[in-house]
Amino acid sequence: DAGVTQSPTHLIKTRGQQVTLRCSPISGHKSVSWYQQVLGQGPQFIFQYYEKEERGRGNFPDRFSARQFPNYSSELNVNALLLGDSALYLCASRMTGLNEQFFGPGTRLTVL
Amino acid sequence: AQSVTQLGSHVSVSEGALVLLRCNYSSSVPPYLFWYVQYPNQGLQLLLKYTTGATLVKGINGFEAEFKKSETSFHLTKPSAHMSDAAEYFCAVSDQLRTGNQFYFGTGTSLTVIP
């Protein structure tokens, strides 16, 4: 079975631009979470979606938004990019009733 | 709120030696605890998890961890290090939120294995 997939793999943007990152969960998983991992640090929780509804939000500004589609895939949008948004963005999916999250390979975002 | 502290951002061991990576957590409710490994330019791979039941948890690649409630610890061990164990290791605690769960990660421990 395919694992969590994310696209694109790498992305380079300039300050002020907008970016959209995409995630497809493992088949059968209805919950998707997004994490930001800055170089040298652990992942930080951004959003969690379940059944297309936002179920949790971390301490990130309103420039960050997300949504989940009927097929449970998800997009993370970041507006007005700042240099500090440069990071690895990880998507994780989870099966209902289980605790563990399965992570995708991430999207490496570089903001110049 | 939940939080995780990983003592030692860098650990070096000789090949064949014991691996010990430390993790202490803070949780206002019974925690779910996890160890993940991250190889360069890759995502996170689950090594093992503790939810309920037996406090000694065995995972993949010969790793195990023991949940000690009195010490609020969940240290990761492996009896004999292998070169392929060199990676970044993250401890995480889960915060059950209704139908979902937010993970709180530590800052990670980079493991170097010396031949």
Short mmCIF file of N, CA and C in Angstrom, two decimals, chain A residues 33 35 37 40-45 48 50 55-57 88 90 94 98-106 108, chain B residues 32 34 36 38 41-46 49 51 90 94 96-108:
data_model
loop_
_atom_site.label_atom_id
_atom_site.label_comp_id
_atom_site.label_asym_id
_atom_site.label_seq_id
_atom_site.Cartn_x
_atom_site.Cartn_y
_atom_site.Cartn_z
N SER A 33 -2.89 15.65 9.48
CA SER A 33 -2.29 16.73 10.26
C SER A 33 -1.11 17.31 9.51
N TYR A 35 2.54 19.58 9.98
CA TYR A 35 3.58 19.99 10.92
C TYR A 35 4.63 20.79 10.16
N GLN A 37 8.66 21.73 10.38
CA GLN A 37 9.92 21.37 11.02
C GLN A 37 11.01 22.30 10.53
N GLY A 40 16.91 21.72 12.48
CA GLY A 40 17.49 21.55 13.81
C GLY A 40 16.48 21.46 14.93
N GLN A 41 15.19 21.45 14.60
CA GLN A 41 14.16 21.39 15.62
C GLN A 41 13.19 20.25 15.35
N GLY A 42 12.35 19.98 16.33
CA GLY A 42 11.32 18.99 16.15
C GLY A 42 10.12 19.57 15.42
N PRO A 43 9.29 18.72 14.85
CA PRO A 43 8.09 19.20 14.16
C PRO A 43 7.15 19.95 15.11
N GLN A 44 6.54 21.00 14.59
CA GLN A 44 5.57 21.79 15.33
C GLN A 44 4.20 21.65 14.66
N PHE A 45 3.19 21.37 15.46
CA PHE A 45 1.84 21.15 14.96
C PHE A 45 1.24 22.42 14.38
N GLN A 48 -4.89 20.09 12.27
CA GLN A 48 -5.40 18.76 12.10
C GLN A 48 -6.80 18.85 11.51
N TYR A 50 -10.18 16.37 10.25
CA TYR A 50 -10.84 15.07 10.31
C TYR A 50 -12.20 15.21 9.66
N ARG A 55 -9.98 20.23 13.31
CA ARG A 55 -10.15 19.69 14.66
C ARG A 55 -9.06 20.17 15.62
N GLY A 56 -8.08 20.85 15.09
CA GLY A 56 -7.03 21.37 15.96
C GLY A 56 -6.18 22.36 15.20
N ARG A 57 -5.67 23.36 15.92
CA ARG A 57 -4.84 24.37 15.29
C ARG A 57 -3.72 24.73 16.26
N LEU A 88 10.80 22.29 6.56
CA LEU A 88 10.24 21.06 6.00
C LEU A 88 8.81 20.96 6.51
N LEU A 90 5.62 18.72 6.97
CA LEU A 90 5.27 17.31 7.04
C LEU A 90 3.77 17.14 7.16
N ARG A 94 -3.79 9.46 9.91
CA ARG A 94 -4.10 8.57 11.01
C ARG A 94 -5.42 7.88 10.75
N LEU A 98 -7.11 4.86 16.12
CA LEU A 98 -5.73 4.52 16.44
C LEU A 98 -4.94 5.79 16.75
N ASN A 99 -3.87 5.63 17.54
CA ASN A 99 -3.14 6.80 18.01
C ASN A 99 -1.99 7.21 17.11
N GLU A 100 -1.40 6.26 16.42
CA GLU A 100 -0.17 6.58 15.72
C GLU A 100 -0.43 7.32 14.43
N GLN A 101 0.48 8.22 14.10
CA GLN A 101 0.42 8.97 12.88
C GLN A 101 1.52 8.49 11.94
N PHE A 102 1.18 8.46 10.66
CA PHE A 102 2.13 8.05 9.63
C PHE A 102 2.49 9.29 8.82
N PHE A 103 3.79 9.53 8.72
CA PHE A 103 4.27 10.76 8.11
C PHE A 103 4.69 10.56 6.66
N GLY A 104 4.45 11.59 5.87
CA GLY A 104 4.96 11.63 4.52
C GLY A 104 6.40 12.11 4.50
N PRO A 105 7.02 12.15 3.32
CA PRO A 105 8.42 12.54 3.20
C PRO A 105 8.64 14.04 3.37
N GLY A 106 7.58 14.81 3.30
CA GLY A 106 7.70 16.25 3.50
C GLY A 106 7.91 17.04 2.23
N ARG A 108 10.06 20.42 1.21
CA ARG A 108 11.08 21.37 1.66
C ARG A 108 10.80 22.72 1.01
N TYR B 32 0.08 9.24 25.66
CA TYR B 32 0.51 8.30 24.65
C TYR B 32 1.89 8.77 24.21
N PHE B 34 5.63 8.20 21.95
CA PHE B 34 6.14 7.67 20.70
C PHE B 34 7.61 8.03 20.52
N TYR B 36 10.12 8.39 17.12
CA TYR B 36 10.24 8.39 15.66
C TYR B 36 11.70 8.57 15.28
N GLN B 38 14.26 9.82 12.00
CA GLN B 38 14.28 10.58 10.76
C GLN B 38 15.67 10.50 10.14
N ASN B 41 16.86 14.05 4.90
CA ASN B 41 15.97 14.37 3.77
C ASN B 41 14.78 13.42 3.66
N GLN B 42 14.37 12.88 4.78
CA GLN B 42 13.20 12.01 4.78
C GLN B 42 12.20 12.43 5.85
N GLY B 43 11.02 11.82 5.80
CA GLY B 43 10.02 12.06 6.83
C GLY B 43 10.31 11.25 8.08
N LEU B 44 9.34 11.18 8.95
CA LEU B 44 9.48 10.48 10.23
C LEU B 44 8.96 9.05 10.12
N GLN B 45 9.71 8.12 10.68
CA GLN B 45 9.30 6.72 10.70
C GLN B 45 9.07 6.30 12.15
N LEU B 46 7.93 5.67 12.42
CA LEU B 46 7.62 5.26 13.78
C LEU B 46 8.51 4.10 14.20
N LYS B 49 5.73 2.70 20.17
CA LYS B 49 4.75 3.55 20.83
C LYS B 49 4.30 2.91 22.13
N THR B 51 0.87 3.14 24.58
CA THR B 51 -0.46 3.68 24.81
C THR B 51 -0.96 3.23 26.17
N PHE B 90 13.30 11.42 17.48
CA PHE B 90 12.36 12.34 18.11
C PHE B 90 11.42 11.58 19.03
N SER B 94 1.35 12.47 22.83
CA SER B 94 0.09 12.73 22.14
C SER B 94 -0.93 13.35 23.07
N GLN B 96 -4.80 13.75 23.17
CA GLN B 96 -6.03 13.30 22.55
C GLN B 96 -7.05 14.43 22.52
N LEU B 97 -7.46 14.82 21.32
CA LEU B 97 -8.43 15.88 21.16
C LEU B 97 -9.66 15.31 20.49
N ARG B 98 -10.66 14.99 21.24
CA ARG B 98 -11.88 14.44 20.68
C ARG B 98 -11.54 13.33 19.70
N THR B 99 -11.79 13.53 18.44
CA THR B 99 -11.53 12.46 17.48
C THR B 99 -10.14 12.54 16.88
N GLY B 100 -9.32 13.43 17.37
CA GLY B 100 -7.99 13.57 16.80
C GLY B 100 -6.94 13.59 17.86
N ASN B 101 -5.70 13.68 17.45
CA ASN B 101 -4.64 13.79 18.45
C ASN B 101 -3.50 14.62 17.90
N GLN B 102 -3.12 15.63 18.68
CA GLN B 102 -2.00 16.48 18.33
C GLN B 102 -0.76 15.90 18.97
N PHE B 103 0.33 15.83 18.21
CA PHE B 103 1.59 15.35 18.73
C PHE B 103 2.47 16.54 19.13
N TYR B 104 3.12 16.40 20.29
CA TYR B 104 4.11 17.37 20.73
C TYR B 104 5.46 16.67 20.67
N PHE B 105 6.38 17.24 19.90
CA PHE B 105 7.68 16.62 19.68
C PHE B 105 8.77 17.30 20.51
N GLY B 106 9.77 16.52 20.87
CA GLY B 106 10.97 17.09 21.43
C GLY B 106 11.83 17.69 20.33
N THR B 107 12.95 18.26 20.72
CA THR B 107 13.82 18.93 19.76
C THR B 107 14.75 17.96 19.03
N GLY B 108 14.70 16.69 19.41
CA GLY B 108 15.45 15.69 18.69
C GLY B 108 16.84 15.41 19.25
#
